[in-house]
Short mmCIF file of C-alpha atoms in Angstrom, two decimals:
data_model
loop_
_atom_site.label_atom_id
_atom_site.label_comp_id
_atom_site.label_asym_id
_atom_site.label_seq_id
_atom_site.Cartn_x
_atom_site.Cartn_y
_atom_site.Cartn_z
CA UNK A 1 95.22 102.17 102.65
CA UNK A 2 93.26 99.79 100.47
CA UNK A 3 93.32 100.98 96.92
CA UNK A 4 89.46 101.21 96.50
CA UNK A 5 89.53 104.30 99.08
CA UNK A 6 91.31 106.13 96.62
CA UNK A 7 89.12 106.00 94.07
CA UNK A 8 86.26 106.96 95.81
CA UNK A 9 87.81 109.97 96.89
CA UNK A 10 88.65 110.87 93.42
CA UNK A 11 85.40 110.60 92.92
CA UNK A 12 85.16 113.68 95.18
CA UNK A 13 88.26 115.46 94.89
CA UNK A 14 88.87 117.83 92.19
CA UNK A 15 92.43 118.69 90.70
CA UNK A 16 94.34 119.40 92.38
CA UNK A 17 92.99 118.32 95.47
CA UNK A 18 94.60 114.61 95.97
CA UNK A 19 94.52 112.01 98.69
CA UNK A 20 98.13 110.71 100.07
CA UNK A 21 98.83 107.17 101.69
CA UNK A 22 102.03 107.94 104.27
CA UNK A 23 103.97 105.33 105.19
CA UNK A 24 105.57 104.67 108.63
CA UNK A 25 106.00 103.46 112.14
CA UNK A 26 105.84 104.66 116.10
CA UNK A 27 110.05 104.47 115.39
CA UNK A 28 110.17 106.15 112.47
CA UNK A 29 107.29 108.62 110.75
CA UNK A 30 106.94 109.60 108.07
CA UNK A 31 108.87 107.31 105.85
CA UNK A 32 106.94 107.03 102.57
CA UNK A 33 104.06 109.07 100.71
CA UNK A 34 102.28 108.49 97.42
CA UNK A 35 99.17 110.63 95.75
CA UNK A 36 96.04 108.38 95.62
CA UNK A 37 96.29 109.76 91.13
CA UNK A 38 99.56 108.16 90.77
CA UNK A 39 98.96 105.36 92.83
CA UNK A 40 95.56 104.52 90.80
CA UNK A 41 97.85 105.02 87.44
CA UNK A 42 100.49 102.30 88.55
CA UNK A 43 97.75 100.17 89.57
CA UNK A 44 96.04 100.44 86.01
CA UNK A 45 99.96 100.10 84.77
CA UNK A 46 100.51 97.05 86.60
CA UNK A 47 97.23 95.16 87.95
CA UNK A 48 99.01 92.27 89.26
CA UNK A 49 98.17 91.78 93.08
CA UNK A 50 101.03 89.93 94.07
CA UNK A 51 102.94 93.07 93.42
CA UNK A 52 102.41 94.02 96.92
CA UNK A 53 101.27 97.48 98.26
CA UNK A 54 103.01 100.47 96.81
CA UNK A 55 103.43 103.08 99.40
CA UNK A 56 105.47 105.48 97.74
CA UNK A 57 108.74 107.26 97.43
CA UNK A 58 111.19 108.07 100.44
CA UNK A 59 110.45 111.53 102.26
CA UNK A 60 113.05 114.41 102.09
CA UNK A 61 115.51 113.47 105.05
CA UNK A 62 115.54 109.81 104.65
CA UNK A 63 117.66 107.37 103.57
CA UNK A 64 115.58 104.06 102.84
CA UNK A 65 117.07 100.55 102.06
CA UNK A 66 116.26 96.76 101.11
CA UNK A 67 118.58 94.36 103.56
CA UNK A 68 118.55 90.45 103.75
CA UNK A 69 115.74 89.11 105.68
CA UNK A 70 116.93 88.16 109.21
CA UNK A 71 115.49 87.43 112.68
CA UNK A 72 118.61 87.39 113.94
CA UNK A 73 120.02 91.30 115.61
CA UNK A 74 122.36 92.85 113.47
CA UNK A 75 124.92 95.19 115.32
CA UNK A 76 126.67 96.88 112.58
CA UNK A 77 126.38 98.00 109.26
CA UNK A 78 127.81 96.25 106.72
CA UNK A 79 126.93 96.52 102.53
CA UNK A 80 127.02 93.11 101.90
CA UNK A 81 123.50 93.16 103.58
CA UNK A 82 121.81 95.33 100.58
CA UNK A 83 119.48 93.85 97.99
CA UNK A 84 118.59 94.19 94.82
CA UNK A 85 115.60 96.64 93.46
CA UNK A 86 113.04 94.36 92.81
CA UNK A 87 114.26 91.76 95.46
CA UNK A 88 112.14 91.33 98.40
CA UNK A 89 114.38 92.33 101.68
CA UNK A 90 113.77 93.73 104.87
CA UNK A 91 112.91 97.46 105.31
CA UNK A 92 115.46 99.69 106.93
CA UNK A 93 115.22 103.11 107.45
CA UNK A 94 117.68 106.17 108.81
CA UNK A 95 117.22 110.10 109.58
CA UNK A 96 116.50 112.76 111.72
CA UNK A 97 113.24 110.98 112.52
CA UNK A 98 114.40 107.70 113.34
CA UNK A 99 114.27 107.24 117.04
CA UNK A 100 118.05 105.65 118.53
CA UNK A 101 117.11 103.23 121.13
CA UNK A 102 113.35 101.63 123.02
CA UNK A 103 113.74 102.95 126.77
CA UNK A 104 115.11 100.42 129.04
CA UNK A 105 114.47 97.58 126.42
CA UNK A 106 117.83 97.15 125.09
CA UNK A 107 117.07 93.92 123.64
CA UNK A 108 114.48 95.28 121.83
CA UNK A 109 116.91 97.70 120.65
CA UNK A 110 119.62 95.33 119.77
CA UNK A 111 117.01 93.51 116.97
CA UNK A 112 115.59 96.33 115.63
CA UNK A 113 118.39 98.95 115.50
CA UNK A 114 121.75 98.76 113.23
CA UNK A 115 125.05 100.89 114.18
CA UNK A 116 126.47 102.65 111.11
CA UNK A 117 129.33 105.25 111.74
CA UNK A 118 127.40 107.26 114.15
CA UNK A 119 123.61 106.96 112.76
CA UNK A 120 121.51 104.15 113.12
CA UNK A 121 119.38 101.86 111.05
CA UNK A 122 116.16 101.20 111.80
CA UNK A 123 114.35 97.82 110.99
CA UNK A 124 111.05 98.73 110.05
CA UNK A 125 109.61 94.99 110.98
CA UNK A 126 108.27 95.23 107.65
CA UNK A 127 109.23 93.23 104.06
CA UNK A 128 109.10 95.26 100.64
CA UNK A 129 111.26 96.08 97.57
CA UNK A 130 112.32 98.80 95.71
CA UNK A 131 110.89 99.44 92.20
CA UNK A 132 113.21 100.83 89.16
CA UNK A 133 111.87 104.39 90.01
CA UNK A 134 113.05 104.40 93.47
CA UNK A 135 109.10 103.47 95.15
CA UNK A 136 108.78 101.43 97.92
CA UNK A 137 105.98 98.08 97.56
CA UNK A 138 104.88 96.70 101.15
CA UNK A 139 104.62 93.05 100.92
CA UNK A 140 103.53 93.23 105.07
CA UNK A 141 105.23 91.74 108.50
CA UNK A 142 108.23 89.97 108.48
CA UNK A 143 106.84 88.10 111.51
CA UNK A 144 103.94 87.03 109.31
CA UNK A 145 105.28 85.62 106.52
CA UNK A 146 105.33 81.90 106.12
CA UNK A 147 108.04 79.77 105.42
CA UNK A 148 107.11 76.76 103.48
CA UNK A 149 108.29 73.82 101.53
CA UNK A 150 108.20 75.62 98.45
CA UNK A 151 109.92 78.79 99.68
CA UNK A 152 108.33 82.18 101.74
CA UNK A 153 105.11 83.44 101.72
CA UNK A 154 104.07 87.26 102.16
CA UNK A 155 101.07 88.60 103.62
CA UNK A 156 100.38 91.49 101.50
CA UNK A 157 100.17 89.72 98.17
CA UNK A 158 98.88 86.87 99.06
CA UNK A 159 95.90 88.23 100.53
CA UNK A 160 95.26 90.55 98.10
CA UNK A 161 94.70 87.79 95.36
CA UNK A 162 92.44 86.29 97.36
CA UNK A 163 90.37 89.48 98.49
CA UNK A 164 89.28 89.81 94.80
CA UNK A 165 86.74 87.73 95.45
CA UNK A 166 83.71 88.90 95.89
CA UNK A 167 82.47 87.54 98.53
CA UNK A 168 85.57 88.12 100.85
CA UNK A 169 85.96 90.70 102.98
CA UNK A 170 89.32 90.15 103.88
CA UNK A 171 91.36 87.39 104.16
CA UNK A 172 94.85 86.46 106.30
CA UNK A 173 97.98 84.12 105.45
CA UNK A 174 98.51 82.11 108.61
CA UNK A 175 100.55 79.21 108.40
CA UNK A 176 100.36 75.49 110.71
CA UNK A 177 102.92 73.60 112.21
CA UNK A 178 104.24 70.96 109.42
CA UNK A 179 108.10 69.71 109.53
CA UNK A 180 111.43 70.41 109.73
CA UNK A 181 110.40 74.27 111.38
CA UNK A 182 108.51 74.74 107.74
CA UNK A 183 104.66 75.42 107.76
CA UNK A 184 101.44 74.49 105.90
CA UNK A 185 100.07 78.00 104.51
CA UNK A 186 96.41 78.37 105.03
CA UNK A 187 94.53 81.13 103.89
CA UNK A 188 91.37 82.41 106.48
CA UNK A 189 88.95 84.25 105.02
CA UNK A 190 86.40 86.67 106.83
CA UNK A 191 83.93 86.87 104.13
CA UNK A 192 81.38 89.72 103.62
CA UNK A 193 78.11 89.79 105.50
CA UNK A 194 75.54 87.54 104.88
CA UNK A 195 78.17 85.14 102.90
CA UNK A 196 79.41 82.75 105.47
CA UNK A 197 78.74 79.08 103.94
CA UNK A 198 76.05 76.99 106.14
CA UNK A 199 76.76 74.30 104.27
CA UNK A 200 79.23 71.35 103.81
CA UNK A 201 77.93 72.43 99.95
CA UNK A 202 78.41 75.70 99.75
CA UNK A 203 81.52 75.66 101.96
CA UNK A 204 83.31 73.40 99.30
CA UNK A 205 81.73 75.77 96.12
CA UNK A 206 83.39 78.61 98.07
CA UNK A 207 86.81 76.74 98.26
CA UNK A 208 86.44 75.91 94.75
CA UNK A 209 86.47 79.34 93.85
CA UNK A 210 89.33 80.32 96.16
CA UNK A 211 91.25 77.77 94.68
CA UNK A 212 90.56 78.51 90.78
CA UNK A 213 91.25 82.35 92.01
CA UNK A 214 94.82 81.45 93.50
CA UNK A 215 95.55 79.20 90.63
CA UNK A 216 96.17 82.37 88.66
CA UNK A 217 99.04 83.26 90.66
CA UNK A 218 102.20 81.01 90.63
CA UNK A 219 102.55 82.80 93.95
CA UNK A 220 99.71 81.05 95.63
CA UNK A 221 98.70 78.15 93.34
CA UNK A 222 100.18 75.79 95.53
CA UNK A 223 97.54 77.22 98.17
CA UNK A 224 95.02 74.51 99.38
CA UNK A 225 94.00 74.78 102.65
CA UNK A 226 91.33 77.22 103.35
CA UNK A 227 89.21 78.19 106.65
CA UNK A 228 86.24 80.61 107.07
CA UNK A 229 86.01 82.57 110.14
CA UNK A 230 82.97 85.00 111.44
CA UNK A 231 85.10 87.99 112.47
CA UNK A 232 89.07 88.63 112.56
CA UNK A 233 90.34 89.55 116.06
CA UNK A 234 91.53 92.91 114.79
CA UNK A 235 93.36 96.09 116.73
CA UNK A 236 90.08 97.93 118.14
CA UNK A 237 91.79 101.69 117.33
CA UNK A 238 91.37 101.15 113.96
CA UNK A 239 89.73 97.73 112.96
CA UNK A 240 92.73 97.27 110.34
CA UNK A 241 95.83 95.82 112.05
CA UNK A 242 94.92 91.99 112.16
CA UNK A 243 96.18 89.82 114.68
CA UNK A 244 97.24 86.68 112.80
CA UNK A 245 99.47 85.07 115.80
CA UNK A 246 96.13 84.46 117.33
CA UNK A 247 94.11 83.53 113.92
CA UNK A 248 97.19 80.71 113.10
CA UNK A 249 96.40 79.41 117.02
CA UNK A 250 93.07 79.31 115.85
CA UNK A 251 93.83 77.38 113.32
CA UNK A 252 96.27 74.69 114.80
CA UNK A 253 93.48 74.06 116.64
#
């Protein structure tokens, strides 16, 4: 839920009439929730973008956890696997909601469910951390994130620096084929209508800016390589979900 919708239905809303961001998946819903108030108070609190996404506390019922990031299945639970608050991890989930097993997909099952003592785990898919008060910050796909020279990369954040411009209208991580299985980042930007650079000029003015904007950030100062692109393929339901698999073939190409 992008944080400006929020405000504009404060704008509408009076106390105590709120608007709430849930948080979950097909597996597992709800997970999360936050109030649009107190998500526009940590905002003011804590402005920094590369922060990530808060969406909220854990619901009644659910037990909600940071583990180790791994592509790898993970059969059994073990503690050892548990981070840190404030350490970025994979997502795990467990409750009454949680679903056990994907129908006649057991190896789908076997990466994205964990065996604990009779209840299961369920890997979200998803990278975050937990906050001192016990609130959950999205920091987006674990499939997405890109593993360079300098360490990983995170959707969420990333692209949120860069969206501050104002001529984006959104942007996407991707990263290209480099060495050693590590990848060049490269940030694609969609940018508003009517702002697409026609020129070798204005293309490298816009890049300029990008560049001074990620500078800011230790996160993504070492960011370099940027790429405009008319229109994101994005999920038609809901012209949100963008598919960067296909926007990083793009740009290998």
């Amino acid at each position: 839920m992008p944080h400006d919708l929020h405000e504009r239905f404060q704008q509408i809303l009076t106390p105590p009439g709120d608007s709430f961001t849930p948080y979950g998946a097909t597996e597992a819903l709800p997970v999360t929730a936050i109030s649009g108030r107190e998500l526009i108070a940590l905002v003011q609190q804590r402005p920094d973008p590369t922060a990530g996404t808060c969406v909220g506390y854990a619901v009644p019922g659910v037990d909600l956890r940071i583990i180790r990031i791994s592509d790898a299945p993970i059969a059994e639970w073990d503690d050892t696997l548990l981070l840190s608050s404030g350490v970025v991890g994979e997502i795990v989930v467990s409750g009454a909601m949680v679903t056990k097993t994907y129908v006649n997909r057991p190896d789908a099952t076997a990466l994205a469910k964990i065996a604990d003592a009779g209840r299961v785990w369920h890997r979200m898919g998803d990278l975050g951390y937990l906050d001192a008060g016990g609130r959950l910050w999205f920091y987006g796909r674990k499939s997405h994130r890109v593993e360079t020279a300098l360490g990983p990369l995170y959707t969420e954040p990333v692209e949120k620096v860069f969206n501050q411009h104002p001529r984006v209208y959104r942007s996407a991580l991707v990263g290209i084929a480099a060495q050693h299985g590590l990848k060049t980042p490269v940030l694609i930007v969609e940018p508003e209508a009517g702002q697409m650079p026609k020129t070798a000029e204005e293309r490298a003015r816009f890049v300029s800016e990008l560049r001074i904007l990620g500078a800011d950030y230790s996160m993504t100062a070492a960011i370099s390589r940027f790429m405009f692109h008319p229109s994101f393929p994005v999920d038609i339901r809901h012209n949100a979900k963008i598919f960067r698999e296909q926007l990083a073939e793009w740009a290998e190409k």
